[in-house]
Structures are given as C-alpha cells and as structure tokens.
Coordinates of C-alpha atoms in Angstrom, one line a residue:
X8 CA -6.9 -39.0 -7.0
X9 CA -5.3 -40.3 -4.2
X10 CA -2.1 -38.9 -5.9
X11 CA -3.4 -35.2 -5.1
X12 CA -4.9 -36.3 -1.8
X13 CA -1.3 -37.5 -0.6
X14 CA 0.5 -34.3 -2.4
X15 CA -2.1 -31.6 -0.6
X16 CA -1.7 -33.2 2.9
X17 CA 1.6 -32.6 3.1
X18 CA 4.1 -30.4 4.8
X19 CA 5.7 -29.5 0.9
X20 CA 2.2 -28.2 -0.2
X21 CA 1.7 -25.9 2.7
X22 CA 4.6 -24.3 1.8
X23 CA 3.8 -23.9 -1.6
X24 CA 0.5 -21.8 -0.6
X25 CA 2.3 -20.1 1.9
X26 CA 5.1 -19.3 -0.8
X27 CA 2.0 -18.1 -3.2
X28 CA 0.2 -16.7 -0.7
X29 CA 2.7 -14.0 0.4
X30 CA 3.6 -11.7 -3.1
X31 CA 0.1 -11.2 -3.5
X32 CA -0.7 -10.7 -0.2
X33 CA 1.0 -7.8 -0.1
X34 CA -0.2 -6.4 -2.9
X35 CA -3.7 -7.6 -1.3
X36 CA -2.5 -5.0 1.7
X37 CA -1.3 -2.5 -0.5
X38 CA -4.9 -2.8 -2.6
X39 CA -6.7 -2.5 0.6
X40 CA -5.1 0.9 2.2
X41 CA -5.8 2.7 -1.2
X42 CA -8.9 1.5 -1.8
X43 CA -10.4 2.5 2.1
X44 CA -8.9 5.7 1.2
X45 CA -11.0 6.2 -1.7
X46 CA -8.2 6.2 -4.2
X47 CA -8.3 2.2 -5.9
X48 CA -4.4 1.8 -6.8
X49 CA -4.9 -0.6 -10.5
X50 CA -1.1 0.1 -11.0
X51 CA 0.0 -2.8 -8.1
X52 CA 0.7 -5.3 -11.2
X53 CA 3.3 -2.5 -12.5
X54 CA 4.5 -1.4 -8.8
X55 CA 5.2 -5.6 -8.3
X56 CA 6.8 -5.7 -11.8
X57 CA 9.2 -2.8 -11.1
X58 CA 9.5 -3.4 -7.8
X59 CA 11.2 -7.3 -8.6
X60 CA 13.6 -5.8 -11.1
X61 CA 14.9 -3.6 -8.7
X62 CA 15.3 -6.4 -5.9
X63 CA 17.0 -8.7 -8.1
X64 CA 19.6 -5.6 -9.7
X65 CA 20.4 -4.3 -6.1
X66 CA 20.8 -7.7 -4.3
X67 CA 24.0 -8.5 -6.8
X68 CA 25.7 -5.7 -5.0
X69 CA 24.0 -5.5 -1.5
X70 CA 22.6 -7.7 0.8
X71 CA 19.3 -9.0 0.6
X72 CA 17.8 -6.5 3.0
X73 CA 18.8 -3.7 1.2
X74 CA 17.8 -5.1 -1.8
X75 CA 14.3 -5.7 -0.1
X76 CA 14.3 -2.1 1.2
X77 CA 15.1 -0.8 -2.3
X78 CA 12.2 -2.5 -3.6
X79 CA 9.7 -0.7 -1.2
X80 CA 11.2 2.3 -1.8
X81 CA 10.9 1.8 -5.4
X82 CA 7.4 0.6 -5.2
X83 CA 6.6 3.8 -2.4
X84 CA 8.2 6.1 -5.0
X85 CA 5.4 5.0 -8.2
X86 CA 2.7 5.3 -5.2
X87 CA 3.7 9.0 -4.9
X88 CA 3.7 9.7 -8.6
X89 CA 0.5 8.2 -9.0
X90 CA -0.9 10.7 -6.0
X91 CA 1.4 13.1 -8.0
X92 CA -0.9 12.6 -11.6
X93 CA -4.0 11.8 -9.3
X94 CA -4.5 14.4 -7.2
X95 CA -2.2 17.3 -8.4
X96 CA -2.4 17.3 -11.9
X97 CA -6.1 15.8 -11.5
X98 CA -5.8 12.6 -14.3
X99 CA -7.9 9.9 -13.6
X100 CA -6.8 7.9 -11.2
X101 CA -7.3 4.6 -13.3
X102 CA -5.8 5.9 -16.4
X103 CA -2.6 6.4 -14.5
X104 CA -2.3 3.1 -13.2
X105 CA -2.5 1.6 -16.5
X106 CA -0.1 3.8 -17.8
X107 CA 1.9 3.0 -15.1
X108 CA 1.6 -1.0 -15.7
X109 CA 2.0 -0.3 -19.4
X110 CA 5.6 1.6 -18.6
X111 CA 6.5 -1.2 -16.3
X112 CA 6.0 -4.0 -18.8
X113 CA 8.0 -2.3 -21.4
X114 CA 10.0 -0.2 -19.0
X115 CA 11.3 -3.7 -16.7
X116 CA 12.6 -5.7 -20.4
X117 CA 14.7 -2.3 -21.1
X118 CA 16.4 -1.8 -18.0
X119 CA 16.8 -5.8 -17.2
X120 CA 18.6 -5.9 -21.0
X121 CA 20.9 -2.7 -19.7
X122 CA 22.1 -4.7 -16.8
X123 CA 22.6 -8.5 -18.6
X124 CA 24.1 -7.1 -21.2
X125 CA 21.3 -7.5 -23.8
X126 CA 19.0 -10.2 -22.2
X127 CA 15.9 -9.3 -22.4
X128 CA 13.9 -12.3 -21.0
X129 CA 15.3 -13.4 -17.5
X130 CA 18.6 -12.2 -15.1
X131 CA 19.8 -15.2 -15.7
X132 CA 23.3 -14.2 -15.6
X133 CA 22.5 -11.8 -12.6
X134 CA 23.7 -13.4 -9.3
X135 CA 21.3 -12.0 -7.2
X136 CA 20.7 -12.9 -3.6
X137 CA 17.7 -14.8 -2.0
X138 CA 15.2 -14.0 1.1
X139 CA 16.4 -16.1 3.9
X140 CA 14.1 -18.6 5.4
X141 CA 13.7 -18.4 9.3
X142 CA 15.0 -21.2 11.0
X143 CA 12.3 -23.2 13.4
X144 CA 14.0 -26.6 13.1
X145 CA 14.3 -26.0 17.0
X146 CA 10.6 -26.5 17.3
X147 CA 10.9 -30.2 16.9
X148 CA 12.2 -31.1 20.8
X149 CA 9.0 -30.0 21.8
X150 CA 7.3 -33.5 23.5
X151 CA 4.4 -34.9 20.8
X152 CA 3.9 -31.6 19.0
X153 CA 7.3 -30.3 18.2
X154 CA 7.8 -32.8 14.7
X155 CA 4.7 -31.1 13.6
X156 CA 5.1 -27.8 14.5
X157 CA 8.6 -27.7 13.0
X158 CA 7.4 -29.1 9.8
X159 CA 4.7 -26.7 9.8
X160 CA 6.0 -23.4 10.4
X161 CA 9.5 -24.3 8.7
X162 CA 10.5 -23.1 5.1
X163 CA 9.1 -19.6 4.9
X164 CA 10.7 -16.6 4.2
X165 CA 11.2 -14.0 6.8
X166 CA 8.9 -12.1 4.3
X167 CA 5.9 -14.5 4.8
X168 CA 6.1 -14.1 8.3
X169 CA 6.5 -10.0 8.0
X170 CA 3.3 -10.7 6.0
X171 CA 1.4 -12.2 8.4
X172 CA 2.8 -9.4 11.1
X173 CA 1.5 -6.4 8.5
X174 CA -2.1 -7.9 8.5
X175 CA -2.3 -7.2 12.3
X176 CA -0.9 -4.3 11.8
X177 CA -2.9 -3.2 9.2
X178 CA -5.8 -4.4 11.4
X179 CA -5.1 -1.9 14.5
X180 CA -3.9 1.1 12.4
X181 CA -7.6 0.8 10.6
X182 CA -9.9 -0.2 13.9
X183 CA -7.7 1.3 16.9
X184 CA -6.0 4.6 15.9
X185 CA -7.1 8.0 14.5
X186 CA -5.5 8.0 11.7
X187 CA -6.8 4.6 10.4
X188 CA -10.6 6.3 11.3
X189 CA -9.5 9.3 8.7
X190 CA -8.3 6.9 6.4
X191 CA -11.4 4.9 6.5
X192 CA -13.6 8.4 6.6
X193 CA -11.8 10.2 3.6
X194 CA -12.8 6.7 1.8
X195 CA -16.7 6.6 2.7
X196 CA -17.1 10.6 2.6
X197 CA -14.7 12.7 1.8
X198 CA -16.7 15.8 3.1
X199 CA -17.1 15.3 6.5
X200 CA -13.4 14.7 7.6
X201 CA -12.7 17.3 5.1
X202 CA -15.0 19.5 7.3
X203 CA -13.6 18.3 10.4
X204 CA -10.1 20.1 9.0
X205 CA -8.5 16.6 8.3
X206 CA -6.7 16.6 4.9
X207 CA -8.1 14.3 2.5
X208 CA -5.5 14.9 0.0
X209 CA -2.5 14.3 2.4
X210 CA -3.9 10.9 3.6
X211 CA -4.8 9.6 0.3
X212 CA -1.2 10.8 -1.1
X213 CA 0.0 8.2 2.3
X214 CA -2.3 5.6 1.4
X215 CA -0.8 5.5 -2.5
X216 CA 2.6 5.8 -1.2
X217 CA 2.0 2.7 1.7
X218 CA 0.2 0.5 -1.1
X219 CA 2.7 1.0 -3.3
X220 CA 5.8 0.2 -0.5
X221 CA 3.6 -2.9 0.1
X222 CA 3.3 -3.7 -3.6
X223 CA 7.3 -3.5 -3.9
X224 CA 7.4 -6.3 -0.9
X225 CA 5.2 -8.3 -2.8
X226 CA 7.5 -8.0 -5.5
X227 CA 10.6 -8.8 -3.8
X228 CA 9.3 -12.0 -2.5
X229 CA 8.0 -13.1 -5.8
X230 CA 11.5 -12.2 -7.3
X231 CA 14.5 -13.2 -4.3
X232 CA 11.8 -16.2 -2.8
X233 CA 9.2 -17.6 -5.0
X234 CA 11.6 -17.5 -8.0
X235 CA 15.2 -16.6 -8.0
X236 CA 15.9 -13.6 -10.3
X237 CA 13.5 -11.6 -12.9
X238 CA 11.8 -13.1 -15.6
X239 CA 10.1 -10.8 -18.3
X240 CA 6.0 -10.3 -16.7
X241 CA 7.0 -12.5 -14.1
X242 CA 4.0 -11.2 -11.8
X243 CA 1.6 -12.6 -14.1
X244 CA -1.3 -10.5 -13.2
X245 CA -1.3 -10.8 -9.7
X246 CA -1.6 -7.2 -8.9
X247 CA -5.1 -7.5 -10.7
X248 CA -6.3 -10.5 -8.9
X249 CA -5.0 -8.8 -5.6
X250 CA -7.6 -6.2 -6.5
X251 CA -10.1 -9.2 -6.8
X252 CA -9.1 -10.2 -3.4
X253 CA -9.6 -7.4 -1.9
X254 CA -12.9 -7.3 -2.9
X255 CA -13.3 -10.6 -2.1
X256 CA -12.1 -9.9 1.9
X257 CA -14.8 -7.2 1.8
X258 CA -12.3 -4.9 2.6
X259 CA -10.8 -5.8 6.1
X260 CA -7.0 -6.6 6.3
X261 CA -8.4 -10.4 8.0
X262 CA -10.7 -11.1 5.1
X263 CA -8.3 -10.2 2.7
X264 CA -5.8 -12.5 4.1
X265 CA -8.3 -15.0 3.4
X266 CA -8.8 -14.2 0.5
X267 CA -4.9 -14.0 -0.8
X268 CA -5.1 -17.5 1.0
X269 CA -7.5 -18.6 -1.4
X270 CA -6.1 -17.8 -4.2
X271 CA -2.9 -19.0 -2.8
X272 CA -4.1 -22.4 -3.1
X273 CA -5.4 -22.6 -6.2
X274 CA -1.9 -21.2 -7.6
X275 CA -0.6 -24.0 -5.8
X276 CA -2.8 -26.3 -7.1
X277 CA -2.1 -24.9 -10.4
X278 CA 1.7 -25.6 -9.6
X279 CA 0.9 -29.5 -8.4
X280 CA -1.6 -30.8 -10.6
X281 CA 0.5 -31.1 -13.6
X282 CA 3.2 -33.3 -12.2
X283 CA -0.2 -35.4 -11.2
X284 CA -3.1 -35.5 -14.3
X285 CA -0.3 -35.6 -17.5
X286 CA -3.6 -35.4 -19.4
X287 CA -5.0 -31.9 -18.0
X288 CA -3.7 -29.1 -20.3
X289 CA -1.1 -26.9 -18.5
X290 CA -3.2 -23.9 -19.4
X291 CA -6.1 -25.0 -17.7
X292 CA -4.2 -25.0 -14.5
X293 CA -2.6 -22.4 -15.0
X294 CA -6.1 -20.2 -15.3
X295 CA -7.4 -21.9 -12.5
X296 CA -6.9 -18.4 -10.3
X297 CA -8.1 -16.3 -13.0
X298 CA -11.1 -17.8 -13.3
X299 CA -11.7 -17.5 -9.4
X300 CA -10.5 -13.7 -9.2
X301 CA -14.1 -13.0 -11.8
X302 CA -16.5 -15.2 -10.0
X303 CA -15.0 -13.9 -6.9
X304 CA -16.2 -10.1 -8.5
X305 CA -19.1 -11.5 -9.8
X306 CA -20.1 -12.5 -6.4
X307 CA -19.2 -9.4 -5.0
X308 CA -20.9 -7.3 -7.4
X309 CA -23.9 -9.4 -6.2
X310 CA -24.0 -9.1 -2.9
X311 CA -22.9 -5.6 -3.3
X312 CA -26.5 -5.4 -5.6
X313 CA -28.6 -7.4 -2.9
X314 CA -27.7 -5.6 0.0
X315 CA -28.8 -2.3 -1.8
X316 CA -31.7 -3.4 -2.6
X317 CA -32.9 -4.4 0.4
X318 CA -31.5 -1.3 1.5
X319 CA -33.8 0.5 -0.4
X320 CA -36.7 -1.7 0.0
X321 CA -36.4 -0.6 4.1

C-alpha cells in the first residue's frame, strides 16, 4: 500500500494521467460538439483508429506537425461522410458510426500491412516521428515554487497543452458566441432555430466534421505521444468511453474535462498497479475504466430519470 501511495504522489504519475488524459479528451470534445448538435458521433473509436494510422504513415516522410494536421484532416474528412450518410442520404446516424468503426478496424490492419510490407500488427518497422514535449525546465529558478512548478507542468506534449487550450475554447464558442447558441439550439429543438432561418443541417454537418478533426487529435497523441507508432486496435475503445464521459460531464466542455480526467486516472492506475500487486490479474486493471465508463451511464441514466420525474411531479 504504501508502494502505490509513494508511486501516485509523484511527479511520474501526473504525467501518466495527463499522458492518458489527453487522446481521449479529445475525443471527449469531439463527443460533446456532436452530441449538443443533436447528431451523437458513435464512430470517434474508428475516427481515433484511422486517424493514428495516418499520423504514424505521414510523420515517416513529414514532420510531426504535418503529420498531426493530416490526422485532423483525416479524422474531419470521416466527420463529413458520416453528415454525408446522416443527413443526405438519411441512414441512421448510429448505424453509420458502426460501420464506420467496423471499416476502421479492418480497414487500419490493411493499409498498415501495405506500408510495412506485410505487418499487420504494429509499424514497427515505420520510423515515424514523435509529438514534442514543451520545454518548462526554466520554471525551476523561480524562488520556493519553481522545483515544483517545473516538475509539474514538465513532460507533456504540446498536444496536452493544445487540449487544455480547446476546452476554453470550446467553452466560449458554446456560452459566448452565436453560433455556439445555434449549435446548442439545433440540439435541444431543432424547430425553432430552424424557424428563425438558421440551418440545422449545415451546423450539424460542422459539428460532425469539428468532432471528427478533434477525434483525429486524439488519435495522433495516442499514436506519436502515448505510444510511438500504430499497433492493431490500439485505441482500445476509448472513443466509446469518451462517449461515457461526455455524459458523465453532463455535457459542458469543463465537466467533460473532468470527466476524461477521471478516467484518465484510473487508466493510469491500470498502467501502475501491475508493477505494484504481482498478484492482481492484468485484466482486472486493465478493465478498471470500463467498468467506470457503465456505472458512470448508469448514474447518468439515473439522474437523467430522477430529474424527470420530479419534473413531472411539479
């Protein structure tokens, strides 16, 4: 016990969570935009999946920004077929994310065994470029606080940081523009923007396309940060638990930052605890943030049940 005591009060863990924390807060982000909009996005897992392939493939011949940038646009481009299949050819929105995430699990082991030459499990023999951490080390000559500080904020990806930037964004766009009150409108009732002469269609076609550009960032940290290179299902089912989370945040970019944190930690946790308890199964860990992301619904669906009920009691 006082193993894990000494390894979660640490500098080393904090990173860990942060390094957790940031794929699937994106994909938290990107969750959250389509879901205000009134168009729930269940293909993030696929839009991750594809979306690391592509970062790892283009960073061997680019540098890591464009490989990043390719990944966004890759994950922006599966956002716009899904509006495309959604809202065109008028398929159920949740049938075409699946078949999106069933075409990126098959569709991500083809193409990865087209550019190793026949590997279809990891790039291993890819040289593909990582996702630079920003340098604070400079933090550290500040009297009494600086050791801290620099210990603290040191080790993350430019990526986490952008994260924690989009969140604020996220937050202004929804609470302090027009456009994030049409968002939000076209998500609770449709018909009154629609009457208003605001075009639900468009901004639900944007909303896909943004949470799929954000999904692609989540992917690119998970595959140029968290792990260097593709592995075969690498996001393992993070796009669905970001979907948890965002449920969990009660839709509002702060509370699902909290809620990515959370899950953050226990995939940290997960990551820690076997080096500590030998005698824990690694599967038990590793389900740890499973098991969260359904009580996390099944609290939801609860309060969501309450609060109508007293609703209709009044």
């Amino acid at each position: 016990m006082i193993d894990l005591l000494d390894a979660v009060f640490s500098f080393a863990f904090f990173v860990t969570i942060v390094r957790a924390t940031t794929p699937l807060l994106f994909a938290t982000l990107g969750g959250l935009i389509s879901d205000l909009s009134g168009a729930l996005n269940v293909a993030l897992e696929g839009m991750m999946l594809i979306a690391a392939l592509t970062a790892v493939i283009v960073s061997v011949y680019t540098p890591w920004y464009i490989a990043v940038l390719a990944a966004v646009l890759m994950g922006s481009l599966f956002g716009a077929a899904i509006a495309f299949f959604h809202l065109k050819l008028k398929a159920d929105i949740i049938l075409a994310g699946f078949a999106i995430n069933i075409l990126a699990a098959g569709g991500t082991v083809f193409v990865l065994s087209l550019a190793t030459g026949g590997d279809k499990g990891t790039s291993i023999n890819l040289a593909s470029k990582a996702v630079p951490v920003l340098d604070l080390s400079f933090l550290s000559a500040i009297p009494l606080i600086g050791p801290f500080l620099s210990g603290l904020l040191s080790g993350h990806s430019i990526l986490s940081w952008l994260a924690v930037l989009t969140v604020i964004g996220i937050w202004f766009f929804l609470y302090h523009t027009p456009q994030g009150l049409w968002l939000r409108g076209v998500g609770e009732y449709p018909a009154a923007p629609e009457a208003a002469g605001i075009p639900v269609g468009k901004i639900r076609v944007w909303a896909l396309v943004a949470s799929g550009g954000l999904a692609g960032l989540g992917g690119a940290q998970l595959a140029m940060f968290n792990y260097i290179g593709f592995t075969r299902d690498m996001t393992a089912g993070r796009g669905f638990i970001a979907l948890g989370a965002v449920l969990l945040g009660a839709r509002h970019p702060v509370g699902a930052m909290l809620a990515a944190l959370l899950f953050g930690v226990f995939e940290a946790l997960s990551i820690v605890m076997p080096g500590l308890f030998a005698w824990i199964p690694a599967e038990m860990i590793v389900s740890i943030p499973f098991v969260v992301t359904v009580l996390a619904l099944f609290l939801f669906s609860y309060r969501a049940m309450r609060a109508r009920r007293l609703v209709a009691a009044d």
